[in-house]
C-alpha positions as CSV (number, residue, x, y, z in Angstrom):
1,X,15.9,-4.0,-22.1
2,X,18.9,-4.7,-19.8
3,X,18.8,-8.3,-18.7
4,X,17.1,-9.0,-15.4
5,X,15.3,-12.0,-14.0
6,X,12.0,-10.2,-14.4
7,X,9.7,-12.0,-16.8
8,X,9.9,-10.3,-20.2
9,X,6.7,-8.8,-21.6
10,X,6.6,-8.5,-25.4
11,X,3.1,-7.0,-25.2
12,X,4.4,-4.2,-23.0
13,X,7.3,-3.6,-25.3
14,X,5.1,-3.4,-28.3
15,X,2.7,-1.0,-26.6
16,X,5.6,1.3,-25.4
17,X,7.0,1.5,-28.9
18,X,3.6,2.1,-30.4
19,X,2.7,4.8,-27.8
20,X,6.0,6.6,-28.3
21,X,5.7,6.5,-32.1
22,X,2.3,8.0,-32.2
23,X,3.0,10.6,-29.5
24,X,6.2,11.5,-31.2
25,X,4.4,11.8,-34.6
26,X,1.8,13.9,-33.0
27,X,4.4,16.2,-31.4
28,X,6.2,16.6,-34.8
29,X,3.0,17.5,-36.5
30,X,2.2,20.0,-33.7
31,X,5.6,21.7,-34.0
32,X,5.1,21.8,-37.8
33,X,1.8,23.6,-37.4
34,X,3.4,26.1,-35.1
35,X,6.2,26.7,-37.4
36,X,3.8,27.2,-40.4
37,X,1.7,29.7,-38.5
38,X,4.5,31.6,-36.8
39,X,7.3,31.7,-39.3
40,X,8.8,34.7,-37.5
41,X,9.0,32.9,-34.2
42,X,10.6,29.7,-35.4
43,X,13.9,30.2,-33.4
44,X,11.9,30.5,-30.2
45,X,9.8,27.4,-31.0
46,X,12.8,25.3,-31.9
47,X,14.8,26.3,-28.9
48,X,11.9,25.8,-26.5
49,X,10.9,22.4,-28.0
50,X,14.4,21.0,-28.0
51,X,15.5,22.6,-24.7
52,X,12.4,21.5,-22.7
53,X,12.4,18.0,-24.1
54,X,16.1,17.5,-23.3
55,X,15.6,18.9,-19.8
56,X,12.6,16.7,-19.2
57,X,14.5,13.6,-20.4
58,X,17.5,14.2,-18.2
59,X,15.7,15.6,-15.1
60,X,12.4,13.8,-15.2
61,X,13.3,11.6,-12.3
62,X,14.2,14.5,-10.1
63,X,11.2,16.5,-11.1
64,X,8.8,13.6,-10.4
65,X,10.5,12.8,-7.1
66,X,10.4,16.4,-5.9
67,X,6.8,16.9,-7.1
68,X,5.7,13.9,-5.1
69,X,7.7,14.8,-1.9
70,X,10.2,12.0,-2.1
71,X,13.2,12.2,0.2
72,X,16.1,9.9,-0.4
73,X,17.0,7.9,2.7
74,X,20.1,5.9,3.7
75,X,20.1,2.3,4.9
76,X,20.6,3.6,8.5
77,X,17.5,5.8,8.2
78,X,15.3,3.1,6.7
79,X,16.9,-0.3,7.3
80,X,13.7,-2.4,6.6
81,X,12.9,-0.6,3.3
82,X,16.5,-0.8,2.1
83,X,16.7,-4.5,3.2
84,X,13.6,-5.3,1.1
85,X,15.0,-3.5,-1.9
86,X,18.3,-5.3,-1.5
87,X,16.7,-8.7,-1.5
88,X,14.6,-8.0,-4.5
89,X,17.4,-6.6,-6.5
90,X,19.6,-9.6,-5.7
91,X,16.7,-11.8,-6.7
92,X,16.1,-9.9,-9.9
93,X,19.8,-9.5,-10.7
94,X,19.5,-5.8,-11.3
95,X,21.3,-2.7,-10.0
96,X,19.9,-1.2,-6.8
97,X,18.0,2.0,-7.3
98,X,18.0,5.0,-5.0
99,X,15.5,4.5,-2.1
100,X,13.2,7.3,-0.9
101,X,10.3,7.9,1.4
102,X,7.5,10.4,0.9
103,X,6.1,11.8,4.2
104,X,2.3,11.4,3.5
105,X,-0.4,9.2,5.1
106,X,-1.6,8.2,1.6
107,X,-0.5,4.5,1.3
108,X,1.3,4.3,-2.0
109,X,4.6,3.7,-3.8
110,X,6.1,4.8,-7.2
111,X,9.3,4.5,-9.2
112,X,11.0,7.1,-11.4
113,X,14.1,7.2,-13.6
114,X,15.0,7.0,-17.3
115,X,17.1,3.9,-16.8
116,X,18.3,1.4,-14.1
117,X,21.4,3.4,-13.2
118,X,19.5,6.5,-12.1
119,X,16.2,5.0,-10.9
120,X,14.5,5.8,-7.7
121,X,11.9,3.8,-5.8
122,X,9.8,5.5,-3.2
123,X,7.3,4.3,-0.6
124,X,5.1,6.6,1.5
125,X,5.1,6.6,5.3
126,X,1.5,5.6,5.1
127,X,2.4,2.5,3.1
128,X,5.2,1.5,5.4
129,X,3.0,1.9,8.4
130,X,0.2,-0.4,7.1
131,X,1.9,-3.3,5.2
132,X,3.4,-6.5,6.5
133,X,7.0,-7.3,5.3
134,X,5.8,-9.7,2.6
135,X,3.2,-7.3,1.4
136,X,5.7,-4.5,1.2
137,X,8.1,-6.7,-0.8
138,X,5.2,-7.5,-3.2
139,X,4.6,-3.7,-3.8
140,X,8.4,-3.0,-4.2
141,X,8.7,-5.9,-6.7
142,X,5.9,-4.4,-8.7
143,X,7.7,-1.0,-8.7
144,X,11.1,-2.4,-9.6
145,X,9.4,-4.2,-12.5
146,X,8.6,-0.7,-13.9
147,X,12.3,0.1,-13.7
148,X,13.4,-3.2,-15.2
149,X,11.0,-2.9,-18.1
150,X,11.8,0.8,-18.6
151,X,8.1,1.7,-18.9
152,X,8.4,4.3,-16.2
153,X,10.7,6.3,-18.5
154,X,8.3,5.9,-21.4
155,X,5.4,7.1,-19.2
156,X,7.3,10.1,-18.0
157,X,8.3,11.2,-21.5
158,X,4.9,10.5,-23.0
159,X,3.1,12.4,-20.3
160,X,5.3,15.3,-20.6
161,X,4.7,15.8,-24.4
162,X,1.1,16.7,-23.7
163,X,2.2,19.3,-21.2
164,X,4.8,20.5,-23.6
165,X,2.2,21.1,-26.2
166,X,0.5,23.6,-23.9
167,X,3.8,25.4,-23.1
168,X,4.6,25.6,-26.8
169,X,1.2,27.0,-27.6
170,X,1.6,29.9,-25.1
171,X,5.1,30.6,-26.3
172,X,4.0,30.6,-30.0
173,X,1.0,32.8,-29.3
174,X,3.1,35.3,-27.3
175,X,5.8,35.4,-30.0
176,X,3.3,35.7,-32.8
177,X,1.1,38.3,-31.2
178,X,4.2,40.4,-30.5
179,X,4.6,40.5,-34.3
180,X,1.0,40.9,-35.1
181,X,1.4,43.9,-37.4
182,X,3.6,41.8,-39.8
183,X,1.7,38.5,-39.6
184,X,-1.7,38.1,-41.2
185,X,-2.1,34.6,-39.7
186,X,-2.2,35.7,-36.1
187,X,-6.0,36.1,-36.0
188,X,-6.5,32.6,-37.3
189,X,-3.8,31.2,-35.1
190,X,-5.4,32.7,-32.0
191,X,-8.5,30.6,-32.8
192,X,-6.8,27.4,-34.1
193,X,-3.8,26.9,-31.8
194,X,-5.8,26.4,-28.6
195,X,-8.0,23.9,-30.4
196,X,-5.0,22.1,-31.9
197,X,-3.3,22.1,-28.5
198,X,-6.4,20.6,-26.8
199,X,-6.5,17.9,-29.4
200,X,-2.8,17.1,-29.0
201,X,-3.3,16.9,-25.2
202,X,-6.4,14.7,-25.4
203,X,-4.8,12.2,-27.8
204,X,-1.6,12.1,-25.6
205,X,-3.8,11.6,-22.5
206,X,-5.7,8.7,-24.0
207,X,-2.5,7.0,-25.3
208,X,-0.8,7.3,-22.0
209,X,-3.8,6.0,-20.1
210,X,-4.0,2.9,-22.4
211,X,-0.4,2.2,-21.8
212,X,-0.7,2.9,-18.0
213,X,-3.4,0.3,-17.5
214,X,-1.5,-2.4,-19.3
215,X,1.8,-1.6,-17.6
216,X,0.2,-2.0,-14.2
217,X,-1.1,-5.5,-15.1
218,X,2.4,-6.3,-16.5
219,X,4.1,-5.1,-13.3
220,X,1.7,-7.1,-11.1
221,X,2.4,-10.2,-13.1
222,X,6.2,-9.7,-13.2
223,X,6.4,-8.9,-9.5
224,X,4.3,-11.9,-8.5
225,X,6.4,-14.2,-10.6
226,X,9.7,-12.9,-9.3
227,X,8.7,-13.2,-5.6
228,X,6.6,-16.3,-6.1
229,X,4.0,-14.9,-3.7
230,X,1.1,-13.5,-5.7
231,X,-1.1,-13.7,-2.6
232,X,1.1,-11.2,-0.8
233,X,0.7,-8.6,-3.7
234,X,-3.0,-9.3,-3.8
235,X,-3.2,-8.7,0.0
236,X,-1.3,-5.4,-0.4
237,X,-3.6,-4.3,-3.2
238,X,-6.7,-5.0,-1.2
239,X,-5.3,-3.3,1.9
240,X,-4.1,-0.2,0.1
241,X,-7.3,0.2,-1.8
242,X,-9.4,-0.2,1.3
243,X,-7.2,2.2,3.4
244,X,-7.4,4.8,0.6
245,X,-11.1,5.3,1.3
246,X,-10.1,6.4,4.9
247,X,-7.8,9.2,3.7
248,X,-9.3,12.7,3.7
249,X,-10.4,13.7,0.2
250,X,-8.3,16.9,0.3
251,X,-5.1,14.8,0.8
252,X,-6.0,12.5,-2.1
253,X,-6.7,15.5,-4.4
254,X,-3.1,16.7,-3.8
255,X,-1.6,13.5,-5.1
256,X,-4.2,12.7,-7.8
257,X,-2.2,14.3,-10.6
258,X,0.4,11.6,-10.1
259,X,-2.0,8.6,-10.3
260,X,-0.4,7.2,-13.4
261,X,2.9,6.7,-11.5
262,X,1.4,5.2,-8.3
263,X,1.0,1.6,-7.3
264,X,-2.7,2.2,-6.8
265,X,-4.8,5.2,-7.8
266,X,-5.4,7.8,-5.1
267,X,-9.0,8.4,-6.4
268,X,-11.1,5.9,-8.2
269,X,-14.6,4.6,-8.4
270,X,-17.6,3.9,-10.6
271,X,-17.9,7.6,-11.4
272,X,-14.6,7.5,-13.3
273,X,-14.8,6.1,-16.8
274,X,-12.5,3.2,-17.4
275,X,-11.4,4.9,-20.6
276,X,-9.8,7.7,-18.5
277,X,-8.5,5.5,-15.7
278,X,-4.8,5.2,-15.1
279,X,-5.1,1.7,-13.6
280,X,-7.1,-1.4,-14.3
281,X,-9.9,-2.2,-11.8
282,X,-9.0,-3.9,-8.5
283,X,-11.1,-6.9,-9.5
284,X,-9.1,-7.4,-12.7
285,X,-5.8,-7.1,-10.9
286,X,-6.8,-9.6,-8.2
287,X,-8.2,-12.0,-10.8
288,X,-4.9,-12.0,-12.7
289,X,-3.0,-12.6,-9.4
290,X,-5.3,-15.5,-8.5
291,X,-4.6,-17.1,-11.9
292,X,-0.9,-16.7,-11.4
293,X,-1.2,-18.3,-7.9
294,X,-3.1,-21.2,-9.4
295,X,-0.5,-21.7,-12.1
296,X,2.4,-21.6,-9.6
297,X,0.6,-24.1,-7.4
298,X,0.1,-26.5,-10.4
299,X,3.8,-26.1,-11.3
300,X,4.8,-26.8,-7.7
301,X,2.7,-30.0,-7.7
302,X,4.1,-31.0,-11.0
């Protein structure tokens, strides 16, 4: 990880490496199964697998930003937002990312980018309208931590592999079925491939959710330690979660697919199993911030 003043997190690094190893292994096995069942379509499979993965790696930040309605803004267009990012980047000793705003009343923020040089941090108009300056800095410090620790790149790639499995399935079935008269395995493949694809997607989903919950706690911790104001981040968390309940459900549904990238989930509740949640519970996040606040208080007195 490039050097910054953000507190390092070996637990996060270990989880990122483990997640990428298992998802990569899963992906290789999946491609191997496709090649074994559709020998005649192997050029299509290899070209699609390689091309789509490279495209996702290089353009993931633009794809994510576009999907979530982010619009890059200049310091003249958003002086307060740029000012907060400038202060935090100077404090963290890291390059300044591109700054964007998403025009939605859903109060949230996210970061994208495969590295610090092409990163983008985005806040929604709903977030900017509701938070005090210190609270906004707490949220931005959380998001910049994702960039500094590079877990946003790992999440983007890991999430995409599950989607890629579905694309590869349809391509392989199309290529294999078009050669059905010369391939005795097509009938079996029609039954097996959707099942295998579903398994690949389910395992990828669970692995990314496990990583997502830990990385949110890590970003809370790193952001609070960088600013030295855990209470400001806790206040922002409480306010955003409370305000989310006032947003029309139809608007929350539109952004729900991007929950894993947001500061706080658009939709949550007791009805959602913790196993499938992209974020730890609000209580757990606030409890961690309270402990950090107590530790900083003790260090100050010492």
